[in-house]
Short mmCIF file of C-alpha atoms in Angstrom, two decimals:
data_model
loop_
_atom_site.label_atom_id
_atom_site.label_comp_id
_atom_site.label_asym_id
_atom_site.label_seq_id
_atom_site.Cartn_x
_atom_site.Cartn_y
_atom_site.Cartn_z
CA MET A 1 9.73 20.77 -4.98
CA SER A 2 12.79 20.47 -2.77
CA ALA A 3 14.97 17.38 -3.20
CA ARG A 4 18.58 16.46 -2.57
CA ILE A 5 20.48 15.25 -5.63
CA LEU A 6 23.79 13.39 -5.43
CA VAL A 7 26.06 14.06 -8.43
CA VAL A 8 28.78 11.42 -8.83
CA ASP A 9 31.59 12.11 -11.32
CA ASP A 10 35.39 11.99 -11.14
CA ILE A 11 35.77 15.03 -13.42
CA PRO A 12 35.31 18.28 -11.42
CA ALA A 13 34.15 20.27 -14.46
CA ASN A 14 31.27 17.84 -15.07
CA VAL A 15 30.28 18.03 -11.40
CA LYS A 16 30.27 21.83 -11.45
CA LEU A 17 28.15 21.93 -14.60
CA LEU A 18 25.46 19.59 -13.24
CA GLU A 19 25.55 21.31 -9.87
CA ALA A 20 24.93 24.70 -11.49
CA ARG A 21 22.06 23.39 -13.65
CA LEU A 22 20.28 21.72 -10.74
CA SER A 23 20.88 24.51 -8.23
CA ALA A 24 19.27 26.92 -10.68
CA GLU A 25 16.11 24.79 -10.36
CA TYR A 26 16.32 25.00 -6.54
CA PHE A 27 17.48 21.43 -5.98
CA ASP A 28 19.85 20.79 -3.09
CA VAL A 29 23.02 19.29 -4.63
CA ILE A 30 25.73 17.19 -2.96
CA THR A 31 28.67 15.65 -4.80
CA ALA A 32 30.96 12.63 -4.77
CA SER A 33 34.06 12.05 -6.86
CA ASN A 34 34.08 8.24 -6.81
CA GLY A 35 31.88 5.21 -6.31
CA ALA A 36 32.96 4.37 -2.77
CA GLN A 37 32.16 7.88 -1.58
CA ALA A 38 28.76 7.71 -3.29
CA LEU A 39 27.90 4.41 -1.59
CA GLU A 40 28.84 5.86 1.78
CA ILE A 41 26.60 8.91 1.29
CA CYS A 42 23.68 6.77 0.13
CA ALA A 43 24.07 4.41 3.11
CA ARG A 44 23.40 7.42 5.33
CA SER A 45 20.17 8.11 3.39
CA GLU A 46 21.31 11.59 2.46
CA CYS A 47 19.92 11.86 -1.08
CA ASP A 48 16.70 11.55 -3.08
CA LEU A 49 18.23 10.83 -6.49
CA ILE A 50 21.66 9.97 -7.91
CA LEU A 51 23.14 11.29 -11.15
CA LEU A 52 25.87 8.74 -11.74
CA ASP A 53 28.75 8.88 -14.21
CA VAL A 54 29.63 5.54 -15.77
CA MET A 55 33.33 5.91 -16.59
CA MET A 56 35.11 6.28 -13.23
CA PRO A 57 38.36 4.74 -11.92
CA ASP A 58 38.37 1.93 -9.32
CA MET A 59 34.62 1.32 -9.49
CA ASP A 60 32.57 2.20 -12.58
CA GLY A 61 28.98 3.42 -12.49
CA PHE A 62 27.53 0.03 -13.43
CA GLU A 63 29.07 -1.58 -10.34
CA VAL A 64 28.01 1.32 -8.10
CA CYS A 65 24.44 0.96 -9.36
CA ARG A 66 24.44 -2.80 -8.88
CA ARG A 67 25.58 -2.38 -5.27
CA LEU A 68 22.97 0.28 -4.56
CA LYS A 69 20.15 -1.83 -5.97
CA ALA A 70 21.34 -5.00 -4.20
CA ASN A 71 21.25 -3.28 -0.81
CA PRO A 72 17.75 -3.15 0.78
CA LYS A 73 18.72 0.12 2.49
CA THR A 74 19.47 1.93 -0.78
CA HIS A 75 17.44 -0.07 -3.30
CA PHE A 76 14.66 2.53 -3.50
CA ILE A 77 16.90 5.52 -4.43
CA PRO A 78 16.43 6.40 -8.14
CA VAL A 79 19.63 6.25 -10.20
CA VAL A 80 20.14 8.11 -13.48
CA MET A 81 23.31 7.24 -15.37
CA VAL A 82 24.83 10.20 -17.20
CA THR A 83 27.51 9.21 -19.72
CA ALA A 84 28.98 9.70 -23.17
CA LEU A 85 28.15 6.05 -23.97
CA ASP A 86 25.14 6.10 -26.27
CA SER A 87 24.70 2.66 -27.83
CA PRO A 88 21.57 0.59 -27.04
CA SER A 89 23.76 -2.10 -25.47
CA ASP A 90 25.22 0.47 -23.04
CA ARG A 91 21.73 1.63 -22.05
CA VAL A 92 20.58 -1.95 -21.55
CA ARG A 93 23.64 -2.69 -19.42
CA GLY A 94 22.81 0.29 -17.23
CA LEU A 95 19.15 -0.62 -16.94
CA GLU A 96 20.01 -4.22 -16.10
CA ALA A 97 22.31 -2.94 -13.36
CA GLY A 98 19.19 -1.32 -11.90
CA ALA A 99 19.37 2.22 -13.24
CA ASP A 100 16.08 4.06 -13.56
CA ASP A 101 17.22 6.00 -16.61
CA PHE A 102 20.21 6.53 -18.88
CA LEU A 103 20.98 10.04 -20.18
CA THR A 104 23.59 10.62 -22.85
CA LYS A 105 26.02 13.53 -22.68
CA PRO A 106 25.66 16.32 -23.53
CA VAL A 107 22.31 16.36 -21.70
CA ALA A 108 19.87 19.11 -22.65
CA ASP A 109 18.85 21.17 -19.63
CA ALA A 110 15.13 20.64 -20.22
CA VAL A 111 15.52 16.85 -20.46
CA LEU A 112 17.69 16.69 -17.35
CA VAL A 113 15.36 18.80 -15.21
CA ALA A 114 12.21 17.02 -16.41
CA ARG A 115 13.70 13.60 -15.65
CA VAL A 116 15.01 14.66 -12.23
CA ARG A 117 11.65 16.20 -11.30
CA SER A 118 9.76 13.11 -12.41
CA LEU A 119 11.96 10.67 -10.49
CA THR A 120 12.23 12.79 -7.31
CA ARG A 121 8.44 13.14 -7.29
CA LEU A 122 8.20 9.36 -7.47
CA LYS A 123 10.84 8.97 -4.75
CA MET A 124 8.97 11.29 -2.38
CA MET A 125 5.74 9.37 -2.91
CA THR A 126 7.59 6.12 -2.20
CA ASP A 127 9.20 7.63 0.91
CA GLU A 128 5.76 8.54 2.23
CA LEU A 129 4.60 4.95 1.75
CA ARG A 130 7.77 3.61 3.35
CA MET A 131 7.32 5.88 6.36
CA ARG A 132 3.73 4.74 6.83
CA ALA A 133 4.80 1.11 6.48
CA ILE A 134 7.48 1.30 9.19
CA THR A 135 5.09 -0.03 11.82
CA SER A 136 4.53 -3.10 9.65
CA LEU A 137 7.98 -4.31 10.67
CA GLU A 138 6.96 -4.04 14.31
CA ILE A 139 4.00 -6.36 13.75
CA GLY A 140 5.99 -8.92 11.78
CA VAL A 141 5.21 -7.94 8.19
CA GLN A 142 8.19 -8.55 5.93
CA ALA A 143 10.01 -5.48 4.61
CA PRO A 144 9.35 -5.21 0.83
CA GLU A 145 12.93 -4.16 0.04
CA ARG A 146 14.20 -7.70 0.42
CA SER A 147 11.75 -9.14 -2.08
CA ALA A 148 12.34 -6.15 -4.40
CA VAL A 149 16.08 -6.82 -4.48
CA SER A 150 15.51 -10.38 -5.70
CA ASP A 151 12.61 -9.54 -8.06
CA LEU A 152 13.63 -10.03 -11.70
CA GLY A 153 10.73 -7.92 -12.96
CA VAL A 154 9.34 -10.64 -15.23
CA GLY A 155 5.91 -12.27 -15.37
CA GLY A 156 4.04 -8.96 -15.32
CA ARG A 157 0.76 -8.04 -17.00
CA ILE A 158 1.22 -5.37 -19.68
CA LEU A 159 -1.34 -3.43 -21.71
CA LEU A 160 0.09 -2.10 -24.98
CA VAL A 161 -1.93 0.75 -26.50
CA ASP A 162 -0.91 1.15 -30.14
CA ASP A 163 -3.12 1.50 -33.23
CA ARG A 164 -0.42 0.76 -35.83
CA PRO A 165 -0.20 -2.97 -36.67
CA SER A 166 3.35 -2.54 -37.97
CA SER A 167 4.32 -1.31 -34.51
CA TYR A 168 2.39 -3.54 -32.09
CA GLU A 169 3.02 -6.67 -34.15
CA ARG A 170 6.73 -6.07 -33.55
CA LEU A 171 6.57 -4.97 -29.90
CA ALA A 172 4.05 -7.47 -28.50
CA PRO A 173 6.05 -10.65 -29.31
CA VAL A 174 9.17 -9.12 -27.75
CA LEU A 175 7.33 -8.31 -24.51
CA SER A 176 5.54 -11.68 -24.53
CA ALA A 177 8.87 -13.44 -24.02
CA GLU A 178 8.80 -12.24 -20.39
CA HIS A 179 5.27 -10.98 -19.70
CA THR A 180 1.59 -11.47 -20.42
CA VAL A 181 0.71 -8.83 -23.01
CA ASP A 182 -2.67 -7.50 -24.16
CA VAL A 183 -2.80 -5.21 -27.18
CA GLU A 184 -5.47 -2.52 -27.35
CA PRO A 185 -5.51 -0.85 -30.78
CA ASN A 186 -8.56 1.28 -29.90
CA PRO A 187 -7.42 4.17 -27.67
CA THR A 188 -10.98 5.03 -26.62
CA GLU A 189 -11.32 1.56 -25.08
CA ALA A 190 -7.85 1.52 -23.52
CA LEU A 191 -8.78 3.30 -20.29
CA PHE A 192 -11.64 0.88 -19.55
CA HIS A 193 -9.36 -2.03 -20.40
CA ALA A 194 -6.64 -0.70 -18.09
CA ALA A 195 -9.09 -0.17 -15.22
CA GLU A 196 -10.38 -3.74 -15.42
CA GLY A 197 -7.19 -5.64 -16.21
CA ASN A 198 -5.04 -5.42 -13.05
CA TYR A 199 -2.00 -4.45 -15.12
CA ASP A 200 1.57 -3.92 -13.91
CA LEU A 201 2.50 -1.63 -16.80
CA LEU A 202 0.75 0.51 -19.40
CA ILE A 203 2.73 1.11 -22.62
CA VAL A 204 1.29 3.94 -24.70
CA SER A 205 2.30 5.03 -28.19
CA LEU A 206 2.34 8.82 -28.48
CA SER A 207 1.86 8.47 -32.25
CA LEU A 208 -1.75 7.29 -32.22
CA GLU A 209 -3.62 8.01 -35.43
CA ASN A 210 -6.77 9.77 -34.19
CA TYR A 211 -6.16 10.18 -30.48
CA ASP A 212 -3.82 12.17 -28.27
CA GLY A 213 -1.61 9.66 -26.45
CA LEU A 214 -0.69 12.22 -23.78
CA ARG A 215 -4.38 12.77 -23.03
CA LEU A 216 -4.75 9.04 -22.48
CA CYS A 217 -1.78 9.12 -20.08
CA SER A 218 -3.31 12.08 -18.25
CA GLN A 219 -6.68 10.32 -17.96
CA ALA A 220 -4.98 7.20 -16.59
CA ARG A 221 -3.35 9.35 -13.90
CA SER A 222 -6.66 11.00 -12.98
CA LEU A 223 -8.67 7.80 -12.41
CA GLU A 224 -8.43 6.01 -9.06
CA ARG A 225 -8.25 2.53 -10.58
CA THR A 226 -5.39 3.35 -12.98
CA ARG A 227 -3.54 6.05 -11.02
CA GLN A 228 -0.85 3.72 -9.71
CA ILE A 229 -0.09 1.85 -12.96
CA PRO A 230 3.37 2.80 -14.32
CA ILE A 231 3.26 4.30 -17.82
CA LEU A 232 5.97 3.77 -20.46
CA ALA A 233 5.56 6.09 -23.44
CA ILE A 234 6.90 5.32 -26.92
CA ALA A 235 7.58 8.33 -29.14
CA ASP A 236 9.05 9.17 -32.50
CA ALA A 237 12.52 10.72 -32.53
CA ASP A 238 11.20 14.25 -33.17
CA ASN A 239 8.74 14.15 -30.24
CA ASN A 240 11.01 15.49 -27.50
CA PRO A 241 8.71 18.33 -26.37
CA ARG A 242 5.79 15.90 -26.00
CA LEU A 243 7.95 13.49 -24.02
CA LEU A 244 8.91 16.24 -21.59
CA ARG A 245 5.24 17.15 -21.25
CA GLY A 246 4.52 13.49 -20.60
CA LEU A 247 6.99 13.37 -17.72
CA GLU A 248 5.28 16.41 -16.20
CA ILE A 249 1.84 14.76 -16.24
CA GLY A 250 3.02 11.48 -14.76
CA VAL A 251 4.60 9.28 -17.46
CA ASN A 252 7.19 7.13 -15.67
CA ASP A 253 9.54 6.29 -18.54
CA TYR A 254 9.88 6.56 -22.31
CA LEU A 255 11.49 5.01 -25.38
CA MET A 256 12.33 6.58 -28.73
CA ARG A 257 11.69 4.87 -32.05
CA PRO A 258 13.21 2.77 -33.51
CA VAL A 259 12.75 0.72 -30.35
CA ASP A 260 15.60 -1.56 -29.34
CA LYS A 261 14.02 -4.80 -28.14
CA ASN A 262 16.52 -5.36 -25.32
CA GLU A 263 16.05 -1.83 -24.04
CA LEU A 264 12.26 -2.29 -24.21
CA LEU A 265 12.51 -5.43 -22.08
CA ALA A 266 14.92 -3.80 -19.62
CA ARG A 267 12.69 -0.74 -19.12
CA ALA A 268 9.59 -2.92 -18.78
CA ARG A 269 11.29 -5.02 -16.09
CA THR A 270 12.25 -1.86 -14.18
CA GLN A 271 8.66 -0.60 -14.18
CA VAL A 272 7.18 -3.97 -13.23
CA ARG A 273 9.60 -4.26 -10.31
CA ARG A 274 8.70 -0.76 -9.15
CA ARG A 275 4.96 -1.50 -9.38
CA ARG A 276 5.37 -4.62 -7.24
CA TYR A 277 7.49 -2.75 -4.71
CA THR A 278 5.00 0.10 -4.25
CA ASP A 279 2.10 -2.38 -4.14
CA HIS A 280 3.90 -4.24 -1.36
CA LEU A 281 4.41 -0.97 0.52
CA ARG A 282 0.70 -0.15 0.21
CA ASP A 283 -0.19 -3.64 1.42
CA ASN A 284 2.08 -3.13 4.42
CA VAL A 285 0.36 0.15 5.21
CA GLN A 286 -3.01 -1.59 5.00
CA HIS A 287 -1.80 -4.38 7.28
CA SER A 288 -0.53 -1.76 9.72
CA ILE A 289 -3.87 0.01 9.77
CA GLU A 290 -5.73 -3.26 10.28
CA ALA A 291 -3.37 -4.29 13.06
CA ALA A 292 -3.87 -0.95 14.79
CA ILE A 293 -7.64 -1.35 14.95
CA THR A 294 -8.10 -5.13 15.09
CA ASP A 295 -7.74 -7.65 17.88
CA GLY A 296 -5.26 -10.24 16.64
CA LEU A 297 -6.85 -13.24 18.36
CA THR A 298 -10.55 -12.77 17.55
CA GLY A 299 -10.42 -10.61 14.43
CA LEU A 300 -12.91 -8.19 15.99
CA HIS A 301 -12.16 -4.49 16.36
CA ASN A 302 -10.07 -3.60 19.38
CA ARG A 303 -10.83 -1.23 22.28
CA ARG A 304 -8.92 1.68 20.70
CA TYR A 305 -11.06 1.56 17.59
CA MET A 306 -14.28 1.11 19.56
CA GLU A 307 -13.65 4.13 21.78
CA SER A 308 -12.92 6.42 18.82
CA HIS A 309 -15.73 5.08 16.61
CA LEU A 310 -18.30 5.06 19.40
CA GLU A 311 -18.02 8.84 19.64
CA THR A 312 -18.89 9.14 15.94
CA LEU A 313 -21.83 6.73 16.19
CA ALA A 314 -23.20 8.58 19.22
CA GLU A 315 -22.97 11.94 17.44
CA GLN A 316 -24.74 10.51 14.39
CA ALA A 317 -27.50 9.02 16.54
CA ALA A 318 -28.03 12.30 18.38
CA THR A 319 -28.03 14.37 15.18
CA ARG A 320 -30.55 12.10 13.45
CA GLY A 321 -32.69 11.56 16.52
CA LYS A 322 -32.14 7.80 16.34
CA PRO A 323 -31.61 5.38 19.25
CA LEU A 324 -28.24 3.77 20.02
CA ALA A 325 -27.82 0.68 22.17
CA LEU A 326 -24.68 -0.73 23.72
CA MET A 327 -24.12 -4.29 24.90
CA MET A 328 -21.30 -5.31 27.24
CA LEU A 329 -20.59 -9.04 27.43
CA ASP A 330 -18.41 -11.16 29.69
CA ILE A 331 -17.66 -14.89 29.45
CA ASP A 332 -18.65 -16.51 32.74
CA PHE A 333 -15.90 -18.22 34.78
CA PHE A 334 -13.38 -17.71 32.00
CA LYS A 335 -10.48 -17.93 34.44
CA SER A 336 -11.49 -21.47 35.33
CA ILE A 337 -11.41 -22.41 31.62
CA ASN A 338 -7.80 -21.24 31.43
CA ASP A 339 -6.92 -22.90 34.76
CA ASN A 340 -8.55 -26.24 33.97
CA HIS A 341 -7.83 -26.59 30.25
CA GLY A 342 -4.92 -24.24 29.52
CA HIS A 343 -4.62 -20.87 27.82
CA ASP A 344 -4.63 -22.38 24.32
CA CYS A 345 -8.08 -23.77 24.99
CA GLY A 346 -9.10 -20.40 26.40
CA ASP A 347 -8.01 -18.85 23.10
CA ASP A 348 -10.14 -21.43 21.25
CA VAL A 349 -13.15 -20.28 23.24
CA LEU A 350 -12.48 -16.60 22.52
CA ARG A 351 -12.15 -17.25 18.78
CA GLU A 352 -15.34 -19.28 18.61
CA PHE A 353 -17.12 -16.71 20.75
CA ALA A 354 -16.19 -14.01 18.20
CA VAL A 355 -17.58 -16.17 15.39
CA ARG A 356 -20.90 -16.56 17.18
CA ILE A 357 -21.08 -12.83 17.88
CA ARG A 358 -20.70 -12.08 14.17
CA LYS A 359 -23.50 -14.50 13.32
CA SER A 360 -25.85 -12.84 15.81
CA ILE A 361 -25.49 -9.17 14.83
CA ARG A 362 -26.08 -6.97 11.78
CA GLY A 363 -23.50 -5.58 9.40
CA ILE A 364 -23.95 -2.05 10.77
CA ASP A 365 -23.30 -3.18 14.36
CA LEU A 366 -19.82 -2.72 15.80
CA ALA A 367 -18.36 -5.69 17.70
CA CYS A 368 -15.15 -5.21 19.69
CA ARG A 369 -12.98 -7.11 22.12
CA TYR A 370 -12.87 -4.70 25.06
CA GLY A 371 -10.21 -6.60 26.98
CA GLY A 372 -9.59 -10.16 28.20
CA GLU A 373 -12.91 -12.02 28.06
CA GLU A 374 -14.98 -8.82 27.90
CA PHE A 375 -16.63 -7.64 24.68
CA VAL A 376 -18.72 -4.67 23.55
CA ILE A 377 -21.32 -4.49 20.80
CA VAL A 378 -22.59 -1.10 19.63
CA MET A 379 -25.96 -1.19 17.82
CA PRO A 380 -26.97 1.94 15.85
CA GLU A 381 -30.69 2.65 15.36
CA THR A 382 -31.58 0.14 18.07
CA ASP A 383 -33.73 0.79 21.14
CA MET A 384 -33.65 -1.11 24.42
CA HIS A 385 -36.47 -3.48 23.43
CA VAL A 386 -34.72 -4.66 20.24
CA ALA A 387 -31.33 -4.73 21.96
CA SER A 388 -32.75 -7.02 24.67
CA MET A 389 -34.03 -9.42 22.00
CA VAL A 390 -30.65 -9.49 20.25
CA ALA A 391 -28.81 -9.99 23.54
CA GLU A 392 -31.06 -12.86 24.56
CA ARG A 393 -30.62 -14.53 21.17
CA LEU A 394 -26.84 -14.23 21.53
CA ARG A 395 -26.92 -15.57 25.09
CA ARG A 396 -28.87 -18.62 23.90
CA SER A 397 -26.51 -19.24 20.97
CA ILE A 398 -23.58 -19.34 23.40
CA ALA A 399 -25.21 -21.51 26.06
CA GLY A 400 -27.07 -23.76 23.63
CA GLU A 401 -24.06 -25.43 21.96
CA PRO A 402 -20.82 -26.56 23.66
CA PHE A 403 -17.53 -25.03 22.52
CA SER A 404 -14.96 -27.24 20.83
CA ILE A 405 -11.43 -26.96 22.35
CA ASP A 406 -8.10 -28.79 22.25
CA LYS A 407 -8.20 -29.20 18.42
CA GLY A 408 -11.70 -30.66 18.62
CA ASN A 409 -10.86 -33.33 21.18
CA LYS A 410 -12.96 -31.78 23.94
CA ARG A 411 -16.21 -29.86 24.22
CA ILE A 412 -17.13 -27.62 27.15
CA GLU A 413 -20.16 -25.62 28.23
CA VAL A 414 -19.80 -21.83 28.09
CA THR A 415 -22.20 -19.10 29.21
CA ILE A 416 -22.11 -15.33 29.13
CA SER A 417 -23.51 -12.42 31.10
CA ILE A 418 -24.71 -9.29 29.28
CA GLY A 419 -25.33 -5.72 30.39
CA LEU A 420 -27.35 -3.32 28.21
CA SER A 421 -27.61 0.45 28.03
CA THR A 422 -28.82 3.08 25.57
CA LEU A 423 -27.91 6.64 24.72
CA GLU A 424 -30.26 8.63 26.97
CA LYS A 425 -30.02 12.14 25.56
CA LYS A 426 -28.28 14.28 22.98
CA GLY A 427 -24.78 15.25 24.01
CA GLU A 428 -24.46 12.56 26.67
CA PRO A 429 -20.83 11.42 27.04
CA VAL A 430 -20.27 7.94 25.62
CA ALA A 431 -18.35 7.13 28.81
CA ALA A 432 -21.64 7.40 30.68
CA VAL A 433 -23.31 4.93 28.30
CA LEU A 434 -20.42 2.49 28.76
CA LYS A 435 -20.57 2.91 32.53
CA ARG A 436 -24.29 2.05 32.66
CA ALA A 437 -23.70 -1.06 30.55
CA ASP A 438 -20.84 -2.05 32.84
CA VAL A 439 -23.02 -1.62 35.94
CA ALA A 440 -25.76 -3.71 34.29
CA LEU A 441 -23.17 -6.40 33.46
CA TYR A 442 -22.04 -6.45 37.10
CA ARG A 443 -25.66 -6.98 38.18
CA ALA A 444 -26.05 -9.86 35.70
CA LYS A 445 -23.00 -11.59 37.15
CA HIS A 446 -24.02 -10.84 40.72
CA ASP A 447 -27.52 -12.23 40.11
CA GLY A 448 -26.24 -15.62 38.97
CA ARG A 449 -24.64 -15.14 35.51
CA ASN A 450 -25.88 -16.50 32.17
CA ARG A 451 -28.43 -13.71 31.88
CA VAL A 452 -29.19 -10.31 30.30
CA VAL A 453 -29.71 -7.24 32.45
CA ALA A 454 -30.72 -3.82 31.14
CA ALA A 455 -29.46 -0.65 32.78
CA ALA A 456 -31.99 1.32 34.78
CA ALA A 457 -33.26 4.39 32.94
#
């Protein structure tokens, strides 16, 4: 796994040591000797993770971290503070500044590499989501970084898996001060509970009596419904090898017993914030996908989606020897509606028209806005006889009830013309099917409108 690590320390010997350790693991290492230089490098998006010394002149590591996490452009870069400070209050201060972890010098090579690998893996996954969500900004979806910067990480839903009452009776009240907490003392039920509970964080004790806590973490990572839930492991002080193994299989963070309550809260807030941020990114990606295939005014699929999906439907029909019908519809005299009542009223008609289309077709049918006032409906497993019945029913539903416009203040009569065609033979280009439906539609309009015409065989 290739990643670029920024090492920030004002002591050259420390920089050289970390650089050598990371380079030996094939990481690309860049360095900075002070906070201002580090901020400048990060602003250019030149690193995947920051190893940040705390005790530096001019600007200490806490302030550098605060500035990075307050800036939407650098908020998502993982920060690991590396320092000789080792008290719980120092760790909490670093975590509250936004750090993703806090390693105490001297740092064991195995711990350093495991933590860097874990966080860079997470960063690369987040980068992929961010890249896919870029188009969301173009369609007006808010960038998640701004909400992430202001998110305090409280009010989350946490599942605590711990079978020792002496442990969970101490931890649960602490977490409950800021979150909704469910305790699951039965590890065999925990996975089902996690899958059903819509949790923001899973806290797992690695000291379960009759169950392997790491196996539970691994199972959570393997199931679709729990794969994205952050995992915070709690281990005894002599469990270092298991913690490193946990980071390899997908544990996001860990705490050593005895657990400091302030550090527990700080690490929980960090994971809840991250969960919300990645969820927002995924939502943006979903919105982007929907926007790419959906007509914004009517909510029907757009022409791009129809043209790509029609190919698939035609291939399936040909392979299975099933019929496929296509209906092309056009609102009669739509230009006069816009001219006489205004484009807002024209939009009202198009929206209502889409609603009536949905009510007249099956779930397997594909309804699309083809352009302007023209629509296409693709009907799998439908021959010309059935398609003609559906088209006539739709024509009557449009002509039979006036359309409400101008916020319900007016009602106008609307009619449509429909052209029908079917897939004639295996391997026939879908463009030919569309063309026949278009010709049939032209005949319907030429013959007086408000009618259904089937394409000649």
